[in-house]
mmCIF file with all atom_site columns, C-alpha atoms and ligand atoms in Angstrom:
data_model
loop_
_atom_site.group_PDB
_atom_site.id
_atom_site.type_symbol
_atom_site.label_atom_id
_atom_site.label_alt_id
_atom_site.label_comp_id
_atom_site.label_asym_id
_atom_site.label_entity_id
_atom_site.label_seq_id
_atom_site.pdbx_PDB_ins_code
_atom_site.Cartn_x
_atom_site.Cartn_y
_atom_site.Cartn_z
_atom_site.occupancy
_atom_site.B_iso_or_equiv
_atom_site.pdbx_formal_charge
_atom_site.auth_seq_id
_atom_site.auth_comp_id
_atom_site.auth_asym_id
_atom_site.auth_atom_id
_atom_site.pdbx_PDB_model_num
ATOM   1   C  CA  . MET G 1 1   ? 0.003   0.000  0.002   1.00 54.00 ? 1   MET G CA  1
ATOM   2   C  CA  . ALA G 1 2   ? 1.312   3.352  -1.018  1.00 80.00 ? 2   ALA G CA  1
ATOM   3   C  CA  . VAL G 1 3   ? 1.765   5.463  2.061   1.00 89.00 ? 3   VAL G CA  1
ATOM   4   C  CA  . SER G 1 4   ? 3.853   8.556  2.595   1.00 90.00 ? 4   SER G CA  1
ATOM   5   C  CA  . LYS G 1 5   ? 4.834   10.566 5.616   1.00 93.00 ? 5   LYS G CA  1
ATOM   6   C  CA  . ILE G 1 6   ? 4.284   14.275 5.879   1.00 91.00 ? 6   ILE G CA  1
ATOM   7   C  CA  . ASP G 1 7   ? 5.110   16.814 8.531   1.00 93.00 ? 7   ASP G CA  1
ATOM   8   C  CA  . PHE G 1 8   ? 2.693   19.434 9.734   1.00 92.00 ? 8   PHE G CA  1
ATOM   9   C  CA  . ASN G 1 9   ? 2.631   21.898 12.574  1.00 94.00 ? 9   ASN G CA  1
ATOM   10  C  CA  . CYS G 1 10  ? -0.537  21.719 14.656  1.00 95.00 ? 10  CYS G CA  1
ATOM   11  C  CA  . PRO G 1 11  ? -2.355  25.071 14.312  1.00 94.00 ? 11  PRO G CA  1
ATOM   12  C  CA  . SER G 1 12  ? -3.611  24.785 17.920  1.00 96.00 ? 12  SER G CA  1
ATOM   13  C  CA  . CYS G 1 13  ? -0.520  23.897 19.947  1.00 97.00 ? 13  CYS G CA  1
ATOM   14  C  CA  . GLY G 1 14  ? 2.288   24.241 17.404  1.00 96.00 ? 14  GLY G CA  1
ATOM   15  C  CA  . LYS G 1 15  ? 3.534   20.671 17.868  1.00 97.00 ? 15  LYS G CA  1
ATOM   16  C  CA  . LYS G 1 16  ? 5.310   19.284 14.823  1.00 96.00 ? 16  LYS G CA  1
ATOM   17  C  CA  . ASN G 1 17  ? 3.577   16.063 13.826  1.00 94.00 ? 17  ASN G CA  1
ATOM   18  C  CA  . ARG G 1 18  ? 4.773   13.459 11.370  1.00 94.00 ? 18  ARG G CA  1
ATOM   19  C  CA  . VAL G 1 19  ? 1.782   11.609 9.980   1.00 92.00 ? 19  VAL G CA  1
ATOM   20  C  CA  . LYS G 1 20  ? 1.242   8.778  7.543   1.00 92.00 ? 20  LYS G CA  1
ATOM   21  C  CA  . ILE G 1 21  ? -1.134  9.448  4.678   1.00 93.00 ? 21  ILE G CA  1
ATOM   22  C  CA  . LYS G 1 22  ? -2.384  7.116  1.994   1.00 94.00 ? 22  LYS G CA  1
ATOM   23  C  CA  . ASN G 1 23  ? -1.508  8.089  -1.579  1.00 93.00 ? 23  ASN G CA  1
ATOM   24  C  CA  . ILE G 1 24  ? -4.006  5.799  -3.256  1.00 96.00 ? 24  ILE G CA  1
ATOM   25  C  CA  . TYR G 1 25  ? -7.685  5.395  -2.484  1.00 97.00 ? 25  TYR G CA  1
ATOM   26  C  CA  . SER G 1 26  ? -10.245 3.059  -4.011  1.00 96.00 ? 26  SER G CA  1
ATOM   27  C  CA  . ASN G 1 27  ? -14.034 3.037  -4.300  1.00 94.00 ? 27  ASN G CA  1
ATOM   28  C  CA  . GLU G 1 28  ? -14.177 1.414  -0.851  1.00 96.00 ? 28  GLU G CA  1
ATOM   29  C  CA  . ASP G 1 29  ? -13.034 4.789  0.506   1.00 97.00 ? 29  ASP G CA  1
ATOM   30  C  CA  . ILE G 1 30  ? -15.678 6.856  -1.309  1.00 97.00 ? 30  ILE G CA  1
ATOM   31  C  CA  . THR G 1 31  ? -17.610 7.909  1.796   1.00 97.00 ? 31  THR G CA  1
ATOM   32  C  CA  . ASN G 1 32  ? -14.468 9.005  3.603   1.00 97.00 ? 32  ASN G CA  1
ATOM   33  C  CA  . ILE G 1 33  ? -13.241 10.907 0.570   1.00 98.00 ? 33  ILE G CA  1
ATOM   34  C  CA  . LEU G 1 34  ? -16.548 12.663 -0.123  1.00 97.00 ? 34  LEU G CA  1
ATOM   35  C  CA  . ASN G 1 35  ? -17.006 13.792 3.484   1.00 97.00 ? 35  ASN G CA  1
ATOM   36  C  CA  . ARG G 1 36  ? -13.313 14.740 3.610   1.00 97.00 ? 36  ARG G CA  1
ATOM   37  C  CA  . ASP G 1 37  ? -12.600 12.414 6.535   1.00 97.00 ? 37  ASP G CA  1
ATOM   38  C  CA  . ILE G 1 38  ? -9.400  11.315 4.755   1.00 96.00 ? 38  ILE G CA  1
ATOM   39  C  CA  . PHE G 1 39  ? -8.047  14.822 5.397   1.00 96.00 ? 39  PHE G CA  1
ATOM   40  C  CA  . LYS G 1 40  ? -8.725  14.792 9.149   1.00 96.00 ? 40  LYS G CA  1
ATOM   41  C  CA  . ILE G 1 41  ? -5.484  14.497 11.094  1.00 93.00 ? 41  ILE G CA  1
ATOM   42  C  CA  . GLU G 1 42  ? -5.326  14.393 14.879  1.00 94.00 ? 42  GLU G CA  1
ATOM   43  C  CA  . CYS G 1 43  ? -2.491  16.123 16.702  1.00 95.00 ? 43  CYS G CA  1
ATOM   44  C  CA  . THR G 1 44  ? -0.514  13.671 18.852  1.00 94.00 ? 44  THR G CA  1
ATOM   45  C  CA  . LYS G 1 45  ? -0.071  16.274 21.595  1.00 96.00 ? 45  LYS G CA  1
ATOM   46  C  CA  . CYS G 1 46  ? -3.365  18.153 21.981  1.00 97.00 ? 46  CYS G CA  1
ATOM   47  C  CA  . ASN G 1 47  ? -5.651  15.738 20.084  1.00 96.00 ? 47  ASN G CA  1
ATOM   48  C  CA  . LYS G 1 48  ? -7.213  18.556 18.091  1.00 97.00 ? 48  LYS G CA  1
ATOM   49  C  CA  . THR G 1 49  ? -8.260  17.614 14.576  1.00 95.00 ? 49  THR G CA  1
ATOM   50  C  CA  . THR G 1 50  ? -6.894  19.507 11.622  1.00 93.00 ? 50  THR G CA  1
ATOM   51  C  CA  . ILE G 1 51  ? -7.925  19.319 7.980   1.00 94.00 ? 51  ILE G CA  1
ATOM   52  C  CA  . LEU G 1 52  ? -4.879  18.584 5.871   1.00 93.00 ? 52  LEU G CA  1
ATOM   53  C  CA  . ASP G 1 53  ? -5.694  18.633 2.174   1.00 94.00 ? 53  ASP G CA  1
ATOM   54  C  CA  . TYR G 1 54  ? -3.039  16.570 0.342   1.00 94.00 ? 54  TYR G CA  1
ATOM   55  C  CA  . PRO G 1 55  ? -2.612  15.115 -3.157  1.00 95.00 ? 55  PRO G CA  1
ATOM   56  C  CA  . PHE G 1 56  ? -3.782  11.556 -3.795  1.00 96.00 ? 56  PHE G CA  1
ATOM   57  C  CA  . THR G 1 57  ? -4.834  9.176  -6.537  1.00 97.00 ? 57  THR G CA  1
ATOM   58  C  CA  . TYR G 1 58  ? -8.242  7.544  -6.756  1.00 98.00 ? 58  TYR G CA  1
ATOM   59  C  CA  . VAL G 1 59  ? -8.436  4.189  -8.532  1.00 97.00 ? 59  VAL G CA  1
ATOM   60  C  CA  . ASP G 1 60  ? -11.473 2.044  -9.294  1.00 96.00 ? 60  ASP G CA  1
ATOM   61  C  CA  . ASP G 1 61  ? -12.063 -0.755 -11.816 1.00 96.00 ? 61  ASP G CA  1
ATOM   62  C  CA  . GLU G 1 62  ? -12.232 1.554  -14.799 1.00 96.00 ? 62  GLU G CA  1
ATOM   63  C  CA  . HIS G 1 63  ? -10.840 4.916  -13.720 1.00 97.00 ? 63  HIS G CA  1
ATOM   64  C  CA  . ILE G 1 64  ? -7.801  6.652  -12.307 1.00 98.00 ? 64  ILE G CA  1
ATOM   65  C  CA  . ILE G 1 65  ? -8.215  10.184 -11.002 1.00 98.00 ? 65  ILE G CA  1
ATOM   66  C  CA  . TYR G 1 66  ? -5.188  12.202 -9.983  1.00 98.00 ? 66  TYR G CA  1
ATOM   67  C  CA  . TYR G 1 67  ? -5.864  14.845 -7.374  1.00 98.00 ? 67  TYR G CA  1
ATOM   68  C  CA  . ASN G 1 68  ? -3.016  17.330 -7.794  1.00 96.00 ? 68  ASN G CA  1
ATOM   69  C  CA  . MET G 1 69  ? -0.645  14.524 -8.745  1.00 93.00 ? 69  MET G CA  1
ATOM   70  C  CA  . GLU G 1 70  ? 1.317   13.629 -11.874 1.00 93.00 ? 70  GLU G CA  1
ATOM   71  C  CA  . ASP G 1 71  ? 0.149   10.808 -14.122 1.00 94.00 ? 71  ASP G CA  1
ATOM   72  C  CA  . THR G 1 72  ? 2.422   7.974  -12.998 1.00 92.00 ? 72  THR G CA  1
ATOM   73  C  CA  . ILE G 1 73  ? 0.368   4.790  -13.389 1.00 93.00 ? 73  ILE G CA  1
ATOM   74  C  CA  . GLU G 1 74  ? 0.722   2.765  -16.598 1.00 93.00 ? 74  GLU G CA  1
ATOM   75  C  CA  . ASP G 1 75  ? -2.784  1.555  -17.310 1.00 93.00 ? 75  ASP G CA  1
ATOM   76  C  CA  . ASN G 1 76  ? -5.441  1.656  -19.995 1.00 93.00 ? 76  ASN G CA  1
ATOM   77  C  CA  . LYS G 1 77  ? -8.082  2.896  -17.585 1.00 96.00 ? 77  LYS G CA  1
ATOM   78  C  CA  . ILE G 1 78  ? -9.858  6.215  -18.116 1.00 97.00 ? 78  ILE G CA  1
ATOM   79  C  CA  . LYS G 1 79  ? -7.550  8.810  -16.576 1.00 98.00 ? 79  LYS G CA  1
ATOM   80  C  CA  . ARG G 1 80  ? -8.402  12.261 -15.310 1.00 98.00 ? 80  ARG G CA  1
ATOM   81  C  CA  . THR G 1 81  ? -6.717  15.050 -13.385 1.00 98.00 ? 81  THR G CA  1
ATOM   82  C  CA  . CYS G 1 82  ? -8.538  17.237 -10.864 1.00 98.00 ? 82  CYS G CA  1
ATOM   83  C  CA  . LYS G 1 83  ? -7.160  20.356 -9.270  1.00 97.00 ? 83  LYS G CA  1
ATOM   84  C  CA  . THR G 1 84  ? -9.753  21.218 -6.662  1.00 97.00 ? 84  THR G CA  1
ATOM   85  C  CA  . PHE G 1 85  ? -11.492 19.052 -4.102  1.00 97.00 ? 85  PHE G CA  1
ATOM   86  C  CA  . ASP G 1 86  ? -14.932 19.967 -5.499  1.00 97.00 ? 86  ASP G CA  1
ATOM   87  C  CA  . ASP G 1 87  ? -13.753 18.774 -8.907  1.00 98.00 ? 87  ASP G CA  1
ATOM   88  C  CA  . ILE G 1 88  ? -12.570 15.365 -7.726  1.00 98.00 ? 88  ILE G CA  1
ATOM   89  C  CA  . LYS G 1 89  ? -15.635 14.937 -5.549  1.00 98.00 ? 89  LYS G CA  1
ATOM   90  C  CA  . GLU G 1 90  ? -17.880 15.527 -8.557  1.00 98.00 ? 90  GLU G CA  1
ATOM   91  C  CA  . LYS G 1 91  ? -15.733 13.282 -10.764 1.00 98.00 ? 91  LYS G CA  1
ATOM   92  C  CA  . ILE G 1 92  ? -15.995 10.400 -8.294  1.00 98.00 ? 92  ILE G CA  1
ATOM   93  C  CA  . LEU G 1 93  ? -19.789 10.825 -8.106  1.00 98.00 ? 93  LEU G CA  1
ATOM   94  C  CA  . ILE G 1 94  ? -20.051 10.760 -11.919 1.00 98.00 ? 94  ILE G CA  1
ATOM   95  C  CA  . PHE G 1 95  ? -17.837 7.689  -12.330 1.00 97.00 ? 95  PHE G CA  1
ATOM   96  C  CA  . ASN G 1 96  ? -19.489 5.885  -9.445  1.00 96.00 ? 96  ASN G CA  1
ATOM   97  C  CA  . ASP G 1 97  ? -22.830 6.309  -11.239 1.00 97.00 ? 97  ASP G CA  1
ATOM   98  C  CA  . ASN G 1 98  ? -21.250 4.801  -14.387 1.00 96.00 ? 98  ASN G CA  1
ATOM   99  C  CA  . LEU G 1 99  ? -21.650 8.003  -16.382 1.00 98.00 ? 99  LEU G CA  1
ATOM   100 C  CA  . ASN G 1 100 ? -19.428 9.654  -18.948 1.00 98.00 ? 100 ASN G CA  1
ATOM   101 C  CA  . ASP G 1 101 ? -17.925 12.800 -17.458 1.00 98.00 ? 101 ASP G CA  1
ATOM   102 C  CA  . ILE G 1 102 ? -17.525 14.539 -20.833 1.00 98.00 ? 102 ILE G CA  1
ATOM   103 C  CA  . ILE G 1 103 ? -21.268 14.225 -21.504 1.00 98.00 ? 103 ILE G CA  1
ATOM   104 C  CA  . ILE G 1 104 ? -22.037 15.374 -17.962 1.00 98.00 ? 104 ILE G CA  1
ATOM   105 C  CA  . GLU G 1 105 ? -19.870 18.485 -18.463 1.00 98.00 ? 105 GLU G CA  1
ATOM   106 C  CA  . TYR G 1 106 ? -21.693 19.108 -21.743 1.00 98.00 ? 106 TYR G CA  1
ATOM   107 C  CA  . ILE G 1 107 ? -25.072 18.860 -19.968 1.00 98.00 ? 107 ILE G CA  1
ATOM   108 C  CA  . LYS G 1 108 ? -23.826 21.262 -17.284 1.00 98.00 ? 108 LYS G CA  1
ATOM   109 C  CA  . LEU G 1 109 ? -23.031 23.822 -20.003 1.00 97.00 ? 109 LEU G CA  1
ATOM   110 C  CA  . PHE G 1 110 ? -26.497 23.259 -21.437 1.00 97.00 ? 110 PHE G CA  1
ATOM   111 C  CA  . ILE G 1 111 ? -28.166 23.836 -18.039 1.00 98.00 ? 111 ILE G CA  1
ATOM   112 C  CA  . GLU G 1 112 ? -26.037 26.941 -17.420 1.00 97.00 ? 112 GLU G CA  1
ATOM   113 C  CA  . SER G 1 113 ? -27.033 28.388 -20.795 1.00 97.00 ? 113 SER G CA  1
ATOM   114 C  CA  . GLU G 1 114 ? -30.725 27.659 -20.114 1.00 97.00 ? 114 GLU G CA  1
ATOM   115 C  CA  . LEU G 1 115 ? -30.417 29.372 -16.715 1.00 97.00 ? 115 LEU G CA  1
ATOM   116 C  CA  . LYS G 1 116 ? -28.829 32.428 -18.357 1.00 97.00 ? 116 LYS G CA  1
ATOM   117 C  CA  . LYS G 1 117 ? -32.030 32.873 -20.364 1.00 97.00 ? 117 LYS G CA  1
ATOM   118 C  CA  . GLU G 1 118 ? -33.791 33.324 -16.992 1.00 95.00 ? 118 GLU G CA  1
ATOM   119 C  CA  . ASN G 1 119 ? -31.014 35.692 -15.871 1.00 96.00 ? 119 ASN G CA  1
ATOM   120 C  CA  . VAL G 1 120 ? -29.589 33.135 -13.480 1.00 94.00 ? 120 VAL G CA  1
ATOM   121 C  CA  . PHE G 1 121 ? -25.810 33.051 -13.678 1.00 96.00 ? 121 PHE G CA  1
ATOM   122 C  CA  . SER G 1 122 ? -24.587 30.053 -11.796 1.00 95.00 ? 122 SER G CA  1
ATOM   123 C  CA  . GLU G 1 123 ? -22.230 27.155 -11.906 1.00 96.00 ? 123 GLU G CA  1
ATOM   124 C  CA  . VAL G 1 124 ? -23.907 23.764 -11.668 1.00 97.00 ? 124 VAL G CA  1
ATOM   125 C  CA  . ARG G 1 125 ? -22.483 20.565 -10.218 1.00 98.00 ? 125 ARG G CA  1
ATOM   126 C  CA  . TYR G 1 126 ? -23.419 16.956 -10.813 1.00 98.00 ? 126 TYR G CA  1
ATOM   127 C  CA  . ASP G 1 127 ? -25.125 15.563 -7.740  1.00 98.00 ? 127 ASP G CA  1
ATOM   128 C  CA  . SER G 1 128 ? -26.770 12.187 -8.275  1.00 98.00 ? 128 SER G CA  1
ATOM   129 C  CA  . PHE G 1 129 ? -28.695 9.803  -10.500 1.00 98.00 ? 129 PHE G CA  1
ATOM   130 C  CA  . ILE G 1 130 ? -32.146 9.144  -9.023  1.00 96.00 ? 130 ILE G CA  1
ATOM   131 C  CA  . ASN G 1 131 ? -35.343 7.710  -10.559 1.00 96.00 ? 131 ASN G CA  1
ATOM   132 C  CA  . ASN G 1 132 ? -33.980 7.839  -14.076 1.00 97.00 ? 132 ASN G CA  1
ATOM   133 C  CA  . GLU G 1 133 ? -33.069 11.497 -13.676 1.00 98.00 ? 133 GLU G CA  1
ATOM   134 C  CA  . LEU G 1 134 ? -29.695 13.153 -13.507 1.00 98.00 ? 134 LEU G CA  1
ATOM   135 C  CA  . ARG G 1 135 ? -29.691 15.665 -10.713 1.00 98.00 ? 135 ARG G CA  1
ATOM   136 C  CA  . PHE G 1 136 ? -27.541 18.787 -10.804 1.00 98.00 ? 136 PHE G CA  1
ATOM   137 C  CA  . TYR G 1 137 ? -27.068 21.382 -8.095  1.00 98.00 ? 137 TYR G CA  1
ATOM   138 C  CA  . VAL G 1 138 ? -27.472 25.004 -9.148  1.00 97.00 ? 138 VAL G CA  1
ATOM   139 C  CA  . ILE G 1 139 ? -25.120 26.680 -6.672  1.00 96.00 ? 139 ILE G CA  1
ATOM   140 C  CA  . ASN G 1 140 ? -26.438 30.261 -6.762  1.00 95.00 ? 140 ASN G CA  1
ATOM   141 C  CA  . LYS G 1 141 ? -30.077 29.166 -6.601  1.00 95.00 ? 141 LYS G CA  1
ATOM   142 C  CA  . LYS G 1 142 ? -29.461 26.484 -3.973  1.00 96.00 ? 142 LYS G CA  1
ATOM   143 C  CA  . GLU G 1 143 ? -31.808 24.301 -6.005  1.00 96.00 ? 143 GLU G CA  1
ATOM   144 C  CA  . TYR G 1 144 ? -31.595 21.172 -8.080  1.00 97.00 ? 144 TYR G CA  1
ATOM   145 C  CA  . ALA G 1 145 ? -32.069 20.933 -11.816 1.00 97.00 ? 145 ALA G CA  1
ATOM   146 C  CA  . ASN G 1 146 ? -33.150 17.515 -13.085 1.00 97.00 ? 146 ASN G CA  1
ATOM   147 C  CA  . ILE G 1 147 ? -32.435 16.160 -16.518 1.00 98.00 ? 147 ILE G CA  1
ATOM   148 C  CA  . ASP G 1 148 ? -34.092 13.047 -17.845 1.00 98.00 ? 148 ASP G CA  1
ATOM   149 C  CA  . TYR G 1 149 ? -31.678 10.186 -18.457 1.00 98.00 ? 149 TYR G CA  1
ATOM   150 C  CA  . SER G 1 150 ? -32.973 9.893  -22.047 1.00 98.00 ? 150 SER G CA  1
ATOM   151 C  CA  . PHE G 1 151 ? -31.400 13.316 -22.737 1.00 98.00 ? 151 PHE G CA  1
ATOM   152 C  CA  . TYR G 1 152 ? -28.025 11.873 -21.713 1.00 98.00 ? 152 TYR G CA  1
ATOM   153 C  CA  . GLU G 1 153 ? -28.585 8.708  -23.760 1.00 98.00 ? 153 GLU G CA  1
ATOM   154 C  CA  . ASN G 1 154 ? -29.544 10.793 -26.762 1.00 98.00 ? 154 ASN G CA  1
ATOM   155 C  CA  . LEU G 1 155 ? -26.293 12.758 -26.550 1.00 98.00 ? 155 LEU G CA  1
ATOM   156 C  CA  . ILE G 1 156 ? -24.256 9.548  -26.278 1.00 97.00 ? 156 ILE G CA  1
ATOM   157 C  CA  . THR G 1 157 ? -26.032 8.086  -29.336 1.00 97.00 ? 157 THR G CA  1
ATOM   158 C  CA  . LYS G 1 158 ? -26.024 11.157 -31.562 1.00 97.00 ? 158 LYS G CA  1
ATOM   159 C  CA  . GLY G 1 159 ? -22.832 12.924 -30.568 1.00 97.00 ? 159 GLY G CA  1
ATOM   160 C  CA  . LYS G 1 160 ? -19.223 12.232 -31.333 1.00 97.00 ? 160 LYS G CA  1
ATOM   161 C  CA  . LEU G 1 161 ? -16.832 11.572 -28.464 1.00 97.00 ? 161 LEU G CA  1
ATOM   162 C  CA  . LYS G 1 162 ? -13.123 11.999 -29.056 1.00 97.00 ? 162 LYS G CA  1
ATOM   163 C  CA  . GLU G 1 163 ? -10.586 9.848  -27.310 1.00 93.00 ? 163 GLU G CA  1
ATOM   164 C  CA  . VAL G 1 164 ? -8.977  11.518 -24.323 1.00 95.00 ? 164 VAL G CA  1
ATOM   165 C  CA  . LYS G 1 165 ? -5.249  11.004 -24.207 1.00 88.00 ? 165 LYS G CA  1
ATOM   166 C  CA  . ASP G 1 166 ? -3.361  11.003 -20.913 1.00 92.00 ? 166 ASP G CA  1
ATOM   167 C  CA  . ALA G 1 167 ? -4.820  12.226 -17.652 1.00 96.00 ? 167 ALA G CA  1
ATOM   168 C  CA  . ALA G 1 168 ? -6.669  15.251 -18.991 1.00 96.00 ? 168 ALA G CA  1
ATOM   169 C  CA  . VAL G 1 169 ? -8.652  17.804 -17.032 1.00 97.00 ? 169 VAL G CA  1
ATOM   170 C  CA  . ILE G 1 170 ? -12.258 17.406 -18.185 1.00 98.00 ? 170 ILE G CA  1
ATOM   171 C  CA  . ASP G 1 171 ? -14.377 20.357 -17.121 1.00 96.00 ? 171 ASP G CA  1
ATOM   172 C  CA  . ALA G 1 172 ? -16.538 23.129 -18.570 1.00 94.00 ? 172 ALA G CA  1
ATOM   173 C  CA  . ASN G 1 173 ? -13.480 24.644 -20.248 1.00 94.00 ? 173 ASN G CA  1
ATOM   174 C  CA  . THR G 1 174 ? -12.290 21.486 -21.971 1.00 96.00 ? 174 THR G CA  1
ATOM   175 C  CA  . CYS G 1 175 ? -15.294 19.215 -22.603 1.00 97.00 ? 175 CYS G CA  1
ATOM   176 C  CA  . LEU G 1 176 ? -16.114 20.739 -26.011 1.00 97.00 ? 176 LEU G CA  1
ATOM   177 C  CA  . LYS G 1 177 ? -12.700 19.598 -27.262 1.00 97.00 ? 177 LYS G CA  1
ATOM   178 C  CA  . TYR G 1 178 ? -13.847 16.025 -26.758 1.00 97.00 ? 178 TYR G CA  1
ATOM   179 C  CA  . PHE G 1 179 ? -17.534 16.093 -27.670 1.00 97.00 ? 179 PHE G CA  1
ATOM   180 C  CA  . HIS G 1 180 ? -19.715 17.592 -30.350 1.00 95.00 ? 180 HIS G CA  1
ATOM   181 C  CA  . LEU G 1 181 ? -23.126 16.904 -31.850 1.00 93.00 ? 181 LEU G CA  1
HETATM 182 ZN ZN1 . LIG Q 2 .   ? -1.780  20.134 18.740  1.00 66.10 ? 201 LIG Q ZN1 1
#
């Protein structure tokens, strides 16, 4: 198991701690990743818990996601790079629901453009797949937008997906490089 040691100074008591952190997580760790428990480190002196955000790699049967890490694993799995925690959280949710993240980013752009017509300017995030609907969170409205799964299927059938080489960043800025209707 890939583990590394890092030093951190406790923000409460100043004690220098050396802690072991895992570098690789799997889908068994999803809950602890999503609720950020993997980042909780307890000081050995004062027992206060600190959040220590560190780079790691997420690996499941079909995907490898690098969170602020270089692409180092030789594998034919789908590879992605994420630079913020919200990005990797969303990516894990998408892959765990067996969805294509390029199509999901495309749908997010579609929702954002529809919202603009109602003068709502907001980023949306993938949330979940429930009752045959894809649910997205509209951050500025604090509401969900639901898209029927058939809309997703239709895009997959009618659109053209380009192969993604290496561990690319797939987000609103890049998804149109890899998908068009
Ligand atoms: Zn401490």
